Each structure stands twice: as structure tokens, then as C-alpha cells.
Amino acid sequence: MGFEIEYLKKRYREMSPAQLELIIEQINWELKHHPDAQQTELCIAVEALEEKKKAARKQKKNRPCLPGRLEHQLDVGEEF
């Protein structure tokens, strides 16, 4: 069972947020129809999605920002 959990964690870390959201919806649907099923996979998928979103926010937050006119001047200058 431990090997399966590690495999799922690795697989879910490599997926895009959109793919993870679809998987979470599918697991939720399965749990509604089979309430006795384990929720381990759902927990792993949700955790991976939260990590992806957190990393995206951090990357967006740390992105340097240039004033609008400066970006335009850089683009024009690169043409010459």
C-alpha cells in the first residue's frame, strides 16, 4: 500500500492543475456512489493541487514588474 501512495504522489505532482481538478471531481463522484471506498487518493490529489496553486502564486508574486512604457520602449528598441 505504501508503494501505491508514493506512486500516486509522484504522478499527481507531474500533472497540471486542470488535470488534478478533473481527477478530484471523478474521485468525489466515485465516493458519492461508493461511500465505503478509501479517501486516500482524494487526499493525495487535493494536496498536489494545493501545492501547484501555491507554487503558481509564489512564482507570480516574485515576477519582476516593469512600467508599461518601459516595456514598450524595450520592444521598440529590440527591433533595431
PDB file of C-alpha atoms in Angstrom:
ATOM      1  CA  MET A   1       0.000   0.000   0.000  1.00  0.00           C
ATOM      2  CA  GLY A   2       2.885   2.381   0.746  1.00  0.00           C
ATOM      3  CA  PHE A   3       4.276   1.930  -2.754  1.00  0.00           C
ATOM      4  CA  GLU A   4       0.908   2.869  -4.274  1.00  0.00           C
ATOM      5  CA  ILE A   5       0.722   6.057  -2.221  1.00  0.00           C
ATOM      6  CA  GLU A   6       4.220   7.133  -3.237  1.00  0.00           C
ATOM      7  CA  TYR A   7       3.411   6.372  -6.876  1.00  0.00           C
ATOM      8  CA  LEU A   8       0.228   8.469  -6.721  1.00  0.00           C
ATOM      9  CA  LYS A   9       2.070  11.366  -5.091  1.00  0.00           C
ATOM     10  CA  LYS A  10       4.722  11.335  -7.798  1.00  0.00           C
ATOM     11  CA  ARG A  11       2.165  11.002 -10.603  1.00  0.00           C
ATOM     12  CA  TYR A  12      -0.051  13.798  -9.290  1.00  0.00           C
ATOM     13  CA  ARG A  13       2.924  16.172  -8.826  1.00  0.00           C
ATOM     14  CA  GLU A  14       3.646  15.880 -12.550  1.00  0.00           C
ATOM     15  CA  MET A  15       0.080  16.729 -13.640  1.00  0.00           C
ATOM     16  CA  SER A  16      -1.313  20.131 -14.490  1.00  0.00           C
ATOM     17  CA  PRO A  17      -3.814  21.841 -12.172  1.00  0.00           C
ATOM     18  CA  ALA A  18      -6.619  21.266 -14.706  1.00  0.00           C
ATOM     19  CA  GLN A  19      -5.904  17.529 -14.785  1.00  0.00           C
ATOM     20  CA  LEU A  20      -5.869  17.401 -10.989  1.00  0.00           C
ATOM     21  CA  GLU A  21      -9.211  19.205 -10.782  1.00  0.00           C
ATOM     22  CA  LEU A  22     -10.768  16.636 -13.128  1.00  0.00           C
ATOM     23  CA  ILE A  23      -9.343  13.762 -11.091  1.00  0.00           C
ATOM     24  CA  ILE A  24     -10.684  15.281  -7.867  1.00  0.00           C
ATOM     25  CA  GLU A  25     -14.149  15.604  -9.430  1.00  0.00           C
ATOM     26  CA  GLN A  26     -14.028  11.975 -10.562  1.00  0.00           C
ATOM     27  CA  ILE A  27     -12.908  10.731  -7.143  1.00  0.00           C
ATOM     28  CA  ASN A  28     -15.665  12.761  -5.441  1.00  0.00           C
ATOM     29  CA  TRP A  29     -18.223  11.219  -7.805  1.00  0.00           C
ATOM     30  CA  GLU A  30     -16.930   7.723  -7.018  1.00  0.00           C
ATOM     31  CA  LEU A  31     -17.061   8.401  -3.279  1.00  0.00           C
ATOM     32  CA  LYS A  32     -20.687   9.553  -3.547  1.00  0.00           C
ATOM     33  CA  HIS A  33     -21.665   6.302  -5.250  1.00  0.00           C
ATOM     34  CA  HIS A  34     -19.362   4.060  -3.189  1.00  0.00           C
ATOM     35  CA  PRO A  35     -19.045   5.652   0.262  1.00  0.00           C
ATOM     36  CA  ASP A  36     -17.047   2.717   1.624  1.00  0.00           C
ATOM     37  CA  ALA A  37     -14.131   3.455  -0.737  1.00  0.00           C
ATOM     38  CA  GLN A  38     -10.889   4.835   0.674  1.00  0.00           C
ATOM     39  CA  GLN A  39     -10.345   8.561   0.601  1.00  0.00           C
ATOM     40  CA  THR A  40      -6.554   8.319   0.457  1.00  0.00           C
ATOM     41  CA  GLU A  41      -6.332   9.015  -3.270  1.00  0.00           C
ATOM     42  CA  LEU A  42      -8.585  12.059  -2.885  1.00  0.00           C
ATOM     43  CA  CYS A  43      -6.383  13.455  -0.120  1.00  0.00           C
ATOM     44  CA  ILE A  44      -3.253  12.967  -2.231  1.00  0.00           C
ATOM     45  CA  ALA A  45      -4.833  14.650  -5.281  1.00  0.00           C
ATOM     46  CA  VAL A  46      -6.094  17.615  -3.268  1.00  0.00           C
ATOM     47  CA  GLU A  47      -2.685  18.044  -1.638  1.00  0.00           C
ATOM     48  CA  ALA A  48      -0.937  18.001  -5.027  1.00  0.00           C
ATOM     49  CA  LEU A  49      -3.377  20.577  -6.429  1.00  0.00           C
ATOM     50  CA  GLU A  50      -2.834  22.868  -3.445  1.00  0.00           C
ATOM     51  CA  GLU A  51       0.942  22.629  -3.912  1.00  0.00           C
ATOM     52  CA  LYS A  52       0.592  23.527  -7.615  1.00  0.00           C
ATOM     53  CA  LYS A  53      -1.576  26.546  -6.815  1.00  0.00           C
ATOM     54  CA  LYS A  54       0.762  27.659  -4.051  1.00  0.00           C
ATOM     55  CA  ALA A  55       3.780  27.424  -6.372  1.00  0.00           C
ATOM     56  CA  ALA A  56       1.942  29.374  -9.077  1.00  0.00           C
ATOM     57  CA  ARG A  57       1.062  32.155  -6.638  1.00  0.00           C
ATOM     58  CA  LYS A  58       4.621  32.313  -5.385  1.00  0.00           C
ATOM     59  CA  GLN A  59       6.000  32.447  -8.932  1.00  0.00           C
ATOM     60  CA  LYS A  60       3.534  35.181  -9.889  1.00  0.00           C
ATOM     61  CA  LYS A  61       4.346  37.132  -6.728  1.00  0.00           C
ATOM     62  CA  ASN A  62       8.105  37.036  -7.376  1.00  0.00           C
ATOM     63  CA  ARG A  63       7.839  38.092 -11.022  1.00  0.00           C
ATOM     64  CA  PRO A  64       9.559  41.421 -11.704  1.00  0.00           C
ATOM     65  CA  CYS A  65       7.274  44.187 -12.835  1.00  0.00           C
ATOM     66  CA  LEU A  66       8.185  46.845 -15.399  1.00  0.00           C
ATOM     67  CA  PRO A  67       6.239  50.039 -16.052  1.00  0.00           C
ATOM     68  CA  GLY A  68       4.128  49.886 -19.201  1.00  0.00           C
ATOM     69  CA  ARG A  69       6.064  52.483 -21.194  1.00  0.00           C
ATOM     70  CA  LEU A  70       9.389  50.868 -20.355  1.00  0.00           C
ATOM     71  CA  GLU A  71       8.192  47.515 -21.719  1.00  0.00           C
ATOM     72  CA  HIS A  72       7.091  49.258 -24.929  1.00  0.00           C
ATOM     73  CA  GLN A  73      10.451  51.027 -25.239  1.00  0.00           C
ATOM     74  CA  LEU A  74      12.258  47.722 -24.819  1.00  0.00           C
ATOM     75  CA  ASP A  75      10.158  46.111 -27.558  1.00  0.00           C
ATOM     76  CA  VAL A  76      10.756  49.006 -29.967  1.00  0.00           C
ATOM     77  CA  GLY A  77      14.468  49.040 -29.186  1.00  0.00           C
ATOM     78  CA  GLU A  78      14.822  45.327 -29.909  1.00  0.00           C
ATOM     79  CA  GLU A  79      13.582  45.809 -33.474  1.00  0.00           C
ATOM     80  CA  PHE A  80      16.595  47.929 -34.437  1.00  0.00           C
TER      81      PHE A  80
END
